[in-house]
PDB file of C-alpha atoms and ligand atoms in Angstrom:
ATOM      1  CA  UNK G1364       0.000   0.000   0.000  1.00 26.00           C
ATOM      2  CA  UNK G1365       2.931   2.312   0.684  1.00 29.00           C
ATOM      3  CA  UNK G1366       4.740   2.815  -2.611  1.00 29.00           C
ATOM      4  CA  UNK G1367       8.027   4.549  -3.328  1.00 31.00           C
ATOM      5  CA  UNK G1368       6.324   7.857  -4.029  1.00 37.00           C
ATOM      6  CA  UNK G1369       5.835   8.374  -0.297  1.00 39.00           C
ATOM      7  CA  UNK G1370       9.509   7.874   0.473  1.00 44.00           C
ATOM      8  CA  UNK G1371       9.105   4.502   2.185  1.00 49.00           C
ATOM      9  CA  UNK G1372       6.914   5.857   4.982  1.00 56.00           C
ATOM     10  CA  UNK G1373       5.285   3.410   7.326  1.00 61.00           C
ATOM     11  CA  UNK G1374       1.535   3.836   7.529  1.00 50.00           C
ATOM     12  CA  UNK G1375       0.287   5.760  10.513  1.00 77.00           C
ATOM     13  CA  UNK G1376      -3.200   6.207  11.827  1.00 87.00           C
ATOM     14  CA  UNK G1377      -2.155   8.676  14.502  1.00 94.00           C
ATOM     15  CA  UNK G1378      -2.420  11.731  12.256  1.00 96.00           C
ATOM     16  CA  UNK G1379      -5.942  12.771  11.325  1.00 97.00           C
ATOM     17  CA  UNK G1380      -6.212  15.518   8.702  1.00 98.00           C
ATOM     18  CA  UNK G1381      -9.320  17.695   9.076  1.00 98.00           C
ATOM     19  CA  UNK G1382     -11.116  18.306   5.782  1.00 98.00           C
ATOM     20  CA  UNK G1383     -12.755  21.606   6.703  1.00 98.00           C
ATOM     21  CA  UNK G1384     -14.060  22.564   3.260  1.00 98.00           C
ATOM     22  CA  UNK G1385     -17.350  23.764   1.843  1.00 98.00           C
ATOM     23  CA  UNK G1386     -17.168  21.618  -1.274  1.00 98.00           C
ATOM     24  CA  UNK G1387     -16.229  18.112  -2.304  1.00 98.00           C
ATOM     25  CA  UNK G1388     -13.782  19.101  -5.047  1.00 98.00           C
ATOM     26  CA  UNK G1389     -11.488  20.945  -2.618  1.00 98.00           C
ATOM     27  CA  UNK G1390     -11.576  18.058  -0.159  1.00 98.00           C
ATOM     28  CA  UNK G1391     -10.950  15.541  -2.919  1.00 98.00           C
ATOM     29  CA  UNK G1392      -8.018  17.589  -4.166  1.00 98.00           C
ATOM     30  CA  UNK G1393      -6.220  17.425  -0.807  1.00 98.00           C
ATOM     31  CA  UNK G1394      -6.971  13.692  -0.428  1.00 98.00           C
ATOM     32  CA  UNK G1395      -5.483  13.115  -3.876  1.00 98.00           C
ATOM     33  CA  UNK G1396      -2.412  15.222  -3.071  1.00 98.00           C
ATOM     34  CA  UNK G1397      -1.703  13.405   0.203  1.00 97.00           C
ATOM     35  CA  UNK G1398      -2.358  10.032  -1.431  1.00 96.00           C
ATOM     36  CA  UNK G1399      -1.183   6.978   0.487  1.00 94.00           C
ATOM     37  CA  UNK G1400       0.690   9.125   2.996  1.00 95.00           C
ATOM     38  CA  UNK G1401      -2.480  10.017   4.868  1.00 96.00           C
ATOM     39  CA  UNK G1402      -4.741   7.274   6.123  1.00 96.00           C
ATOM     40  CA  UNK G1403      -7.191   9.128   8.382  1.00 97.00           C
ATOM     41  CA  UNK G1404      -9.461  12.125   7.727  1.00 98.00           C
ATOM     42  CA  UNK G1405     -11.861  14.126   9.850  1.00 98.00           C
ATOM     43  CA  UNK G1406     -15.077  15.244   8.197  1.00 98.00           C
ATOM     44  CA  UNK G1407     -17.103  17.849  10.056  1.00 98.00           C
ATOM     45  CA  UNK G1408     -20.538  19.343   9.703  1.00 98.00           C
ATOM     46  CA  UNK G1409     -19.452  21.794   6.994  1.00 98.00           C
ATOM     47  CA  UNK G1410     -18.244  19.206   4.498  1.00 98.00           C
ATOM     48  CA  UNK G1411     -20.909  16.668   5.431  1.00 98.00           C
ATOM     49  CA  UNK G1412     -23.618  19.239   4.779  1.00 98.00           C
ATOM     50  CA  UNK G1413     -22.015  20.544   1.600  1.00 98.00           C
ATOM     51  CA  UNK G1414     -20.884  17.273   0.026  1.00 97.00           C
ATOM     52  CA  UNK G1415     -23.197  14.703   1.593  1.00 97.00           C
ATOM     53  CA  UNK G1416     -22.530  11.177   2.809  1.00 98.00           C
ATOM     54  CA  UNK G1417     -21.423   9.964  -0.636  1.00 98.00           C
ATOM     55  CA  UNK G1418     -18.037  11.566  -0.135  1.00 98.00           C
ATOM     56  CA  UNK G1419     -17.597   9.737   3.160  1.00 98.00           C
ATOM     57  CA  UNK G1420     -18.479   6.436   1.501  1.00 98.00           C
ATOM     58  CA  UNK G1421     -15.965   7.269  -1.196  1.00 98.00           C
ATOM     59  CA  UNK G1422     -13.198   7.849   1.374  1.00 98.00           C
ATOM     60  CA  UNK G1423     -14.015   4.579   3.133  1.00 98.00           C
ATOM     61  CA  UNK G1424     -14.073   2.737  -0.204  1.00 98.00           C
ATOM     62  CA  UNK G1425     -10.565   4.122  -0.873  1.00 97.00           C
ATOM     63  CA  UNK G1426      -9.371   2.496   2.346  1.00 96.00           C
ATOM     64  CA  UNK G1427      -9.341   5.663   4.460  1.00 97.00           C
ATOM     65  CA  UNK G1428     -10.468   5.839   8.056  1.00 97.00           C
ATOM     66  CA  UNK G1429     -12.963   8.603   8.738  1.00 98.00           C
ATOM     67  CA  UNK G1430     -13.609  10.527  11.942  1.00 98.00           C
ATOM     68  CA  UNK G1431     -17.111  11.934  11.463  1.00 98.00           C
ATOM     69  CA  UNK G1432     -17.240  14.917  13.790  1.00 98.00           C
ATOM     70  CA  UNK G1433     -21.006  15.158  14.284  1.00 98.00           C
ATOM     71  CA  UNK G1434     -20.795  16.750  17.775  1.00 97.00           C
ATOM     72  CA  UNK G1435     -24.130  15.171  18.686  1.00 98.00           C
ATOM     73  CA  UNK G1436     -26.234  16.907  21.339  1.00 97.00           C
ATOM     74  CA  UNK G1437     -29.796  15.640  21.010  1.00 96.00           C
ATOM     75  CA  UNK G1438     -32.315  13.396  22.712  1.00 97.00           C
ATOM     76  CA  UNK G1439     -30.968   9.847  23.119  1.00 97.00           C
ATOM     77  CA  UNK G1440     -33.209   8.374  20.412  1.00 98.00           C
ATOM     78  CA  UNK G1441     -31.961  10.875  17.833  1.00 98.00           C
ATOM     79  CA  UNK G1442     -28.344  10.473  18.919  1.00 98.00           C
ATOM     80  CA  UNK G1443     -28.640   6.704  18.541  1.00 98.00           C
ATOM     81  CA  UNK G1444     -30.092   7.093  15.044  1.00 98.00           C
ATOM     82  CA  UNK G1445     -27.303   9.418  13.952  1.00 98.00           C
ATOM     83  CA  UNK G1446     -24.639   7.052  15.332  1.00 98.00           C
ATOM     84  CA  UNK G1447     -26.191   4.112  13.448  1.00 98.00           C
ATOM     85  CA  UNK G1448     -26.218   6.189  10.257  1.00 98.00           C
ATOM     86  CA  UNK G1449     -22.539   7.034  10.817  1.00 98.00           C
ATOM     87  CA  UNK G1450     -21.745   3.370  11.459  1.00 98.00           C
ATOM     88  CA  UNK G1451     -23.515   2.372   8.242  1.00 98.00           C
ATOM     89  CA  UNK G1452     -21.211   4.722   6.321  1.00 98.00           C
ATOM     90  CA  UNK G1453     -18.226   2.785   7.662  1.00 98.00           C
ATOM     91  CA  UNK G1454     -16.657   5.570   9.713  1.00 98.00           C
ATOM     92  CA  UNK G1455     -14.286   4.818  12.612  1.00 98.00           C
ATOM     93  CA  UNK G1456     -15.051   7.667  15.006  1.00 98.00           C
ATOM     94  CA  UNK G1457     -18.052   9.800  15.870  1.00 98.00           C
ATOM     95  CA  UNK G1458     -18.415  12.549  18.490  1.00 98.00           C
ATOM     96  CA  UNK G1459     -21.072  13.235  21.106  1.00 98.00           C
ATOM     97  CA  UNK G1460     -21.270  16.117  23.608  1.00 97.00           C
ATOM     98  CA  UNK G1461     -20.711  14.934  27.167  1.00 97.00           C
ATOM     99  CA  UNK G1462     -22.523  18.060  28.420  1.00 94.00           C
ATOM    100  CA  UNK G1463     -25.684  16.311  27.207  1.00 93.00           C
ATOM    101  CA  UNK G1464     -25.272  13.879  30.094  1.00 96.00           C
ATOM    102  CA  UNK G1465     -25.040  10.137  30.573  1.00 97.00           C
ATOM    103  CA  UNK G1466     -28.262   9.374  28.683  1.00 97.00           C
ATOM    104  CA  UNK G1467     -27.114  10.585  25.303  1.00 97.00           C
ATOM    105  CA  UNK G1468     -23.601   9.209  25.677  1.00 98.00           C
ATOM    106  CA  UNK G1469     -24.913   5.774  26.663  1.00 98.00           C
ATOM    107  CA  UNK G1470     -27.352   5.871  23.739  1.00 98.00           C
ATOM    108  CA  UNK G1471     -24.473   6.637  21.375  1.00 98.00           C
ATOM    109  CA  UNK G1472     -22.324   3.824  22.789  1.00 98.00           C
ATOM    110  CA  UNK G1473     -25.219   1.378  22.605  1.00 98.00           C
ATOM    111  CA  UNK G1474     -25.971   2.312  18.992  1.00 98.00           C
ATOM    112  CA  UNK G1475     -22.306   1.866  18.068  1.00 98.00           C
ATOM    113  CA  UNK G1476     -22.282  -1.756  19.299  1.00 97.00           C
ATOM    114  CA  UNK G1477     -23.601  -2.885  15.924  1.00 94.00           C
ATOM    115  CA  UNK G1478     -20.460  -1.500  14.279  1.00 98.00           C
ATOM    116  CA  UNK G1479     -17.367  -3.069  15.865  1.00 94.00           C
ATOM    117  CA  UNK G1480     -14.944  -0.590  14.250  1.00 95.00           C
ATOM    118  CA  UNK G1481     -16.889   2.475  15.400  1.00 98.00           C
ATOM    119  CA  UNK G1482     -15.582   4.449  18.393  1.00 98.00           C
ATOM    120  CA  UNK G1483     -17.661   7.005  20.263  1.00 98.00           C
ATOM    121  CA  UNK G1484     -15.645   9.993  21.451  1.00 98.00           C
ATOM    122  CA  UNK G1485     -16.932  12.543  23.930  1.00 98.00           C
ATOM    123  CA  UNK G1486     -16.426  16.268  23.633  1.00 97.00           C
ATOM    124  CA  UNK G1487     -15.981  17.914  26.992  1.00 94.00           C
ATOM    125  CA  UNK G1488     -15.708  21.711  27.141  1.00 91.00           C
ATOM    126  CA  UNK G1489     -15.433  23.312  23.695  1.00 85.00           C
ATOM    127  CA  UNK G1490     -11.934  24.788  23.448  1.00 81.00           C
ATOM    128  CA  UNK G1491     -13.191  28.299  22.760  1.00 83.00           C
ATOM    129  CA  UNK G1492     -15.032  28.410  26.119  1.00 86.00           C
ATOM    130  CA  UNK G1493     -13.485  30.228  29.085  1.00 86.00           C
ATOM    131  CA  UNK G1494     -14.083  30.040  32.840  1.00 88.00           C
ATOM    132  CA  UNK G1495     -16.457  33.021  32.532  1.00 90.00           C
ATOM    133  CA  UNK G1496     -18.454  31.222  29.812  1.00 91.00           C
ATOM    134  CA  UNK G1497     -18.984  28.406  32.341  1.00 91.00           C
ATOM    135  CA  UNK G1498     -20.414  30.948  34.790  1.00 91.00           C
ATOM    136  CA  UNK G1499     -22.646  32.414  32.051  1.00 91.00           C
ATOM    137  CA  UNK G1500     -24.220  29.030  31.293  1.00 91.00           C
ATOM    138  CA  UNK G1501     -24.795  28.283  34.954  1.00 90.00           C
ATOM    139  CA  UNK G1502     -22.015  25.772  35.633  1.00 90.00           C
ATOM    140  CA  UNK G1503     -21.182  27.855  38.674  1.00 78.00           C
ATOM    141  CA  UNK G1504     -18.605  30.208  40.093  1.00 80.00           C
ATOM    142  CA  UNK G1505     -15.228  28.748  40.934  1.00 85.00           C
ATOM    143  CA  UNK G1506     -15.435  25.859  38.462  1.00 89.00           C
ATOM    144  CA  UNK G1507     -12.442  26.012  36.151  1.00 89.00           C
ATOM    145  CA  UNK G1508     -12.630  24.722  32.599  1.00 89.00           C
ATOM    146  CA  UNK G1509      -9.987  22.116  33.495  1.00 89.00           C
ATOM    147  CA  UNK G1510     -11.969  20.682  36.386  1.00 92.00           C
ATOM    148  CA  UNK G1511     -15.097  20.671  34.205  1.00 93.00           C
ATOM    149  CA  UNK G1512     -13.182  18.853  31.448  1.00 94.00           C
ATOM    150  CA  UNK G1513     -11.999  16.197  33.921  1.00 95.00           C
ATOM    151  CA  UNK G1514     -15.458  15.801  35.420  1.00 95.00           C
ATOM    152  CA  UNK G1515     -17.074  15.335  31.993  1.00 96.00           C
ATOM    153  CA  UNK G1516     -14.333  12.954  30.859  1.00 97.00           C
ATOM    154  CA  UNK G1517     -14.983  10.718  33.862  1.00 96.00           C
ATOM    155  CA  UNK G1518     -18.700  10.820  33.091  1.00 97.00           C
ATOM    156  CA  UNK G1519     -17.963   9.876  29.473  1.00 98.00           C
ATOM    157  CA  UNK G1520     -15.852   6.934  30.611  1.00 97.00           C
ATOM    158  CA  UNK G1521     -18.603   5.749  32.968  1.00 97.00           C
ATOM    159  CA  UNK G1522     -21.109   5.984  30.093  1.00 98.00           C
ATOM    160  CA  UNK G1523     -18.895   3.630  28.059  1.00 97.00           C
ATOM    161  CA  UNK G1524     -17.413   6.112  25.585  1.00 98.00           C
ATOM    162  CA  UNK G1525     -14.233   4.906  23.910  1.00 98.00           C
ATOM    163  CA  UNK G1526     -12.406   8.152  24.470  1.00 98.00           C
ATOM    164  CA  UNK G1527     -12.444  11.927  24.523  1.00 98.00           C
ATOM    165  CA  UNK G1528     -11.422  14.908  22.458  1.00 97.00           C
ATOM    166  CA  UNK G1529      -8.871  16.992  24.346  1.00 92.00           C
ATOM    167  CA  UNK G1530      -6.757  20.077  23.725  1.00 90.00           C
ATOM    168  CA  UNK G1531      -2.960  19.723  24.039  1.00 90.00           C
ATOM    169  CA  UNK G1532      -3.151  21.431  27.442  1.00 89.00           C
ATOM    170  CA  UNK G1533      -5.541  18.794  28.805  1.00 91.00           C
ATOM    171  CA  UNK G1534      -3.994  15.603  27.464  1.00 94.00           C
ATOM    172  CA  UNK G1535      -1.690  14.839  30.355  1.00 93.00           C
ATOM    173  CA  UNK G1536      -4.270  15.357  33.092  1.00 94.00           C
ATOM    174  CA  UNK G1537      -6.802  13.273  31.181  1.00 95.00           C
ATOM    175  CA  UNK G1538      -4.391  10.444  30.431  1.00 93.00           C
ATOM    176  CA  UNK G1539      -3.621  10.215  34.139  1.00 91.00           C
ATOM    177  CA  UNK G1540      -7.292   9.735  34.971  1.00 92.00           C
ATOM    178  CA  UNK G1541      -8.674   7.661  32.107  1.00 93.00           C
ATOM    179  CA  UNK G1542      -8.118   3.964  31.516  1.00 87.00           C
ATOM    180  CA  UNK G1543      -5.156   2.959  29.377  1.00 88.00           C
ATOM    181  CA  UNK G1544      -7.384   1.893  26.484  1.00 92.00           C
ATOM    182  CA  UNK G1545      -9.162   5.244  26.244  1.00 96.00           C
ATOM    183  CA  UNK G1546      -8.587   7.183  23.061  1.00 97.00           C
ATOM    184  CA  UNK G1547      -7.485  10.781  23.559  1.00 96.00           C
ATOM    185  CA  UNK G1548      -7.805  12.658  20.272  1.00 96.00           C
ATOM    186  CA  UNK G1549      -6.114  16.043  20.243  1.00 95.00           C
ATOM    187  CA  UNK G1550      -6.876  18.917  17.859  1.00 94.00           C
ATOM    188  CA  UNK G1551      -5.220  22.307  18.108  1.00 89.00           C
ATOM    189  CA  UNK G1552      -1.695  21.073  17.410  1.00 90.00           C
ATOM    190  CA  UNK G1553       0.835  23.222  15.557  1.00 87.00           C
ATOM    191  CA  UNK G1554       3.253  22.216  12.849  1.00 84.00           C
ATOM    192  CA  UNK G1555       6.636  21.342  14.340  1.00 77.00           C
ATOM    193  CA  UNK G1556       8.894  24.378  14.167  1.00 75.00           C
ATOM    194  CA  UNK G1557       5.981  26.807  14.145  1.00 78.00           C
ATOM    195  CA  UNK G1558       5.608  26.878  17.914  1.00 57.00           C
ATOM    196  CA  UNK G1559       8.089  28.607  20.235  1.00 52.00           C
ATOM    197  CA  UNK G1560      10.477  26.783  22.533  1.00 49.00           C
ATOM    198  CA  UNK G1561      12.729  24.356  20.770  1.00 47.00           C
ATOM    199  CA  UNK G1562      12.951  22.020  23.742  1.00 45.00           C
ATOM    200  CA  UNK G1563       9.503  22.060  25.278  1.00 44.00           C
ATOM    201  CA  UNK G1564       7.735  22.287  21.906  1.00 45.00           C
ATOM    202  CA  UNK G1565       4.312  22.735  23.399  1.00 53.00           C
ATOM    203  CA  UNK G1566       1.430  21.827  21.186  1.00 81.00           C
ATOM    204  CA  UNK G1567       3.442  19.941  18.598  1.00 89.00           C
ATOM    205  CA  UNK G1568       2.137  16.566  17.455  1.00 92.00           C
ATOM    206  CA  UNK G1569       5.037  14.858  19.201  1.00 92.00           C
ATOM    207  CA  UNK G1570       4.396  16.666  22.491  1.00 92.00           C
ATOM    208  CA  UNK G1571       0.712  15.718  22.331  1.00 93.00           C
ATOM    209  CA  UNK G1572       1.493  12.033  21.700  1.00 93.00           C
ATOM    210  CA  UNK G1573       4.198  12.059  24.403  1.00 93.00           C
ATOM    211  CA  UNK G1574       1.662  13.489  26.852  1.00 93.00           C
ATOM    212  CA  UNK G1575      -0.668  10.599  26.096  1.00 94.00           C
ATOM    213  CA  UNK G1576      -2.733  11.477  23.032  1.00 95.00           C
ATOM    214  CA  UNK G1577      -3.647   8.512  20.845  1.00 95.00           C
ATOM    215  CA  UNK G1578      -4.254  10.701  17.763  1.00 96.00           C
ATOM    216  CA  UNK G1579      -3.646  14.272  16.676  1.00 96.00           C
ATOM    217  CA  UNK G1580      -5.966  16.243  14.409  1.00 96.00           C
ATOM    218  CA  UNK G1581      -4.398  18.830  12.117  1.00 95.00           C
ATOM    219  CA  UNK G1582      -6.333  20.939   9.664  1.00 95.00           C
ATOM    220  CA  UNK G1583      -5.441  24.217   8.011  1.00 94.00           C
ATOM    221  CA  UNK G1584      -1.697  23.997   8.723  1.00 93.00           C
ATOM    222  CA  UNK G1585      -1.681  21.098   6.239  1.00 96.00           C
ATOM    223  CA  UNK G1586      -4.703  21.675   4.041  1.00 97.00           C
ATOM    224  CA  UNK G1587      -4.095  25.412   3.448  1.00 96.00           C
ATOM    225  CA  UNK G1588      -0.309  25.085   3.146  1.00 96.00           C
ATOM    226  CA  UNK G1589       1.360  26.096  -0.115  1.00 97.00           C
ATOM    227  CA  UNK G1590       2.721  22.553  -0.147  1.00 97.00           C
ATOM    228  CA  UNK G1591       0.334  20.281   1.783  1.00 97.00           C
ATOM    229  CA  UNK G1592       2.494  17.201   1.231  1.00 97.00           C
ATOM    230  CA  UNK G1593       5.559  18.745   2.837  1.00 96.00           C
ATOM    231  CA  UNK G1594       3.424  20.131   5.692  1.00 95.00           C
ATOM    232  CA  UNK G1595       2.011  16.639   6.293  1.00 96.00           C
ATOM    233  CA  UNK G1596       5.528  15.181   6.157  1.00 95.00           C
ATOM    234  CA  UNK G1597       6.638  17.633   8.859  1.00 94.00           C
ATOM    235  CA  UNK G1598       3.899  16.298  11.119  1.00 94.00           C
ATOM    236  CA  UNK G1599       4.790  12.736  10.211  1.00 94.00           C
ATOM    237  CA  UNK G1600       8.505  13.374  10.756  1.00 92.00           C
ATOM    238  CA  UNK G1601       7.802  14.963  14.146  1.00 90.00           C
ATOM    239  CA  UNK G1602       6.173  11.726  15.309  1.00 89.00           C
ATOM    240  CA  UNK G1603       9.071   9.579  14.028  1.00 85.00           C
ATOM    241  CA  UNK G1604      11.782  11.470  15.962  1.00 70.00           C
TER     242      UNK G1604
HETATM  243  O1  LIG X2427      -7.076  24.629  13.502  1.00 90.04           O
HETATM  244  P1  LIG X2427      -7.173  23.436  12.588  1.00 90.04           P
HETATM  245  O2  LIG X2427      -7.509  23.814  11.164  1.00 90.04           O
HETATM  246  O3  LIG X2427      -5.994  22.500  12.681  1.00 90.04           O
HETATM  247  O4  LIG X2427      -8.436  22.642  13.160  1.00 90.04           O
HETATM  248  C1  LIG X2427      -8.726  21.315  12.754  1.00 90.04           C
HETATM  249  C2  LIG X2427      -9.908  20.803  13.540  1.00 90.04           C
HETATM  250  O5  LIG X2427      -9.617  20.762  14.908  1.00 90.04           O
HETATM  251  C3  LIG X2427     -11.177  21.645  13.370  1.00 90.04           C
HETATM  252  O6  LIG X2427     -12.021  20.933  12.508  1.00 90.04           O
HETATM  253  C4  LIG X2427     -11.759  21.763  14.758  1.00 90.04           C
HETATM  254  O7  LIG X2427     -12.902  20.930  14.892  1.00 90.04           O
HETATM  255  C5  LIG X2427     -10.690  21.237  15.674  1.00 90.04           C
HETATM  256  N1  LIG X2427     -10.148  22.238  16.618  1.00 90.04           N
HETATM  257  C6  LIG X2427     -10.594  22.284  17.922  1.00 90.04           C
HETATM  258  N2  LIG X2427     -10.056  23.184  18.811  1.00 90.04           N
HETATM  259  C7  LIG X2427      -9.089  24.025  18.432  1.00 90.04           C
HETATM  260  C8  LIG X2427      -8.624  23.999  17.121  1.00 90.04           C
HETATM  261  C9  LIG X2427      -9.178  23.089  16.225  1.00 90.04           C
HETATM  262  O8  LIG X2427     -11.472  21.521  18.295  1.00 90.04           O
HETATM  263  N3  LIG X2427      -8.580  24.879  19.316  1.00 90.04           N
END
């Protein structure tokens, strides 16, 4: 599967490239450019809505793994239906909001049982939210985003979720509290060399994996790069060091 044109790379499923596009042609173009180098793609609500499920089926048929980032937050019956529909497309990961509580997470996990390759990942606190946003929505004074993230991650684990989505800053704390098999999928990573601090290298793919992430998600730094292949190879190379 890995021909000479990719420089003898070993396949990796740890790097997930986010296809945040509003049309199929642009997404297809990047998939074609990355070729056999990239095995795993994230499709979010934008591309799903614009291009439809056919594109996801097409990716799966080409041997790609797909993380379908549905961010489900609905009544349990509707969540279960959406997870079954995702499973029928052949995707490997789907997301559900843990803030919806145990009922919707358990419904998602239950619905995924019919699809052995499908993993249900819980979103905790959306990365753009601050401590004051938590006060605004009634979570309560004195509750930090980190403690809320940890609380929701534990709830997700109890509900049977296969893992969580976590920012680079949260990975270590989460890995220390979740079971060893839990997936910790980390967006918000920078291309190696683009972040300050040559030694600490915070937020690089390597730092995220070293802190306990199972996968890293990288979007625009690869997909909007002048040379997406070399940007992807920088991420890949960072993980091989
Ligand atoms: O920023 P980038 O283009 O790499 O984002 C890729 C994906 O990671 C987005 O689709 C988004 O869902 C997710 N992301 C996130 N939190 C961030 C940055 C990105 O959840 N701080």
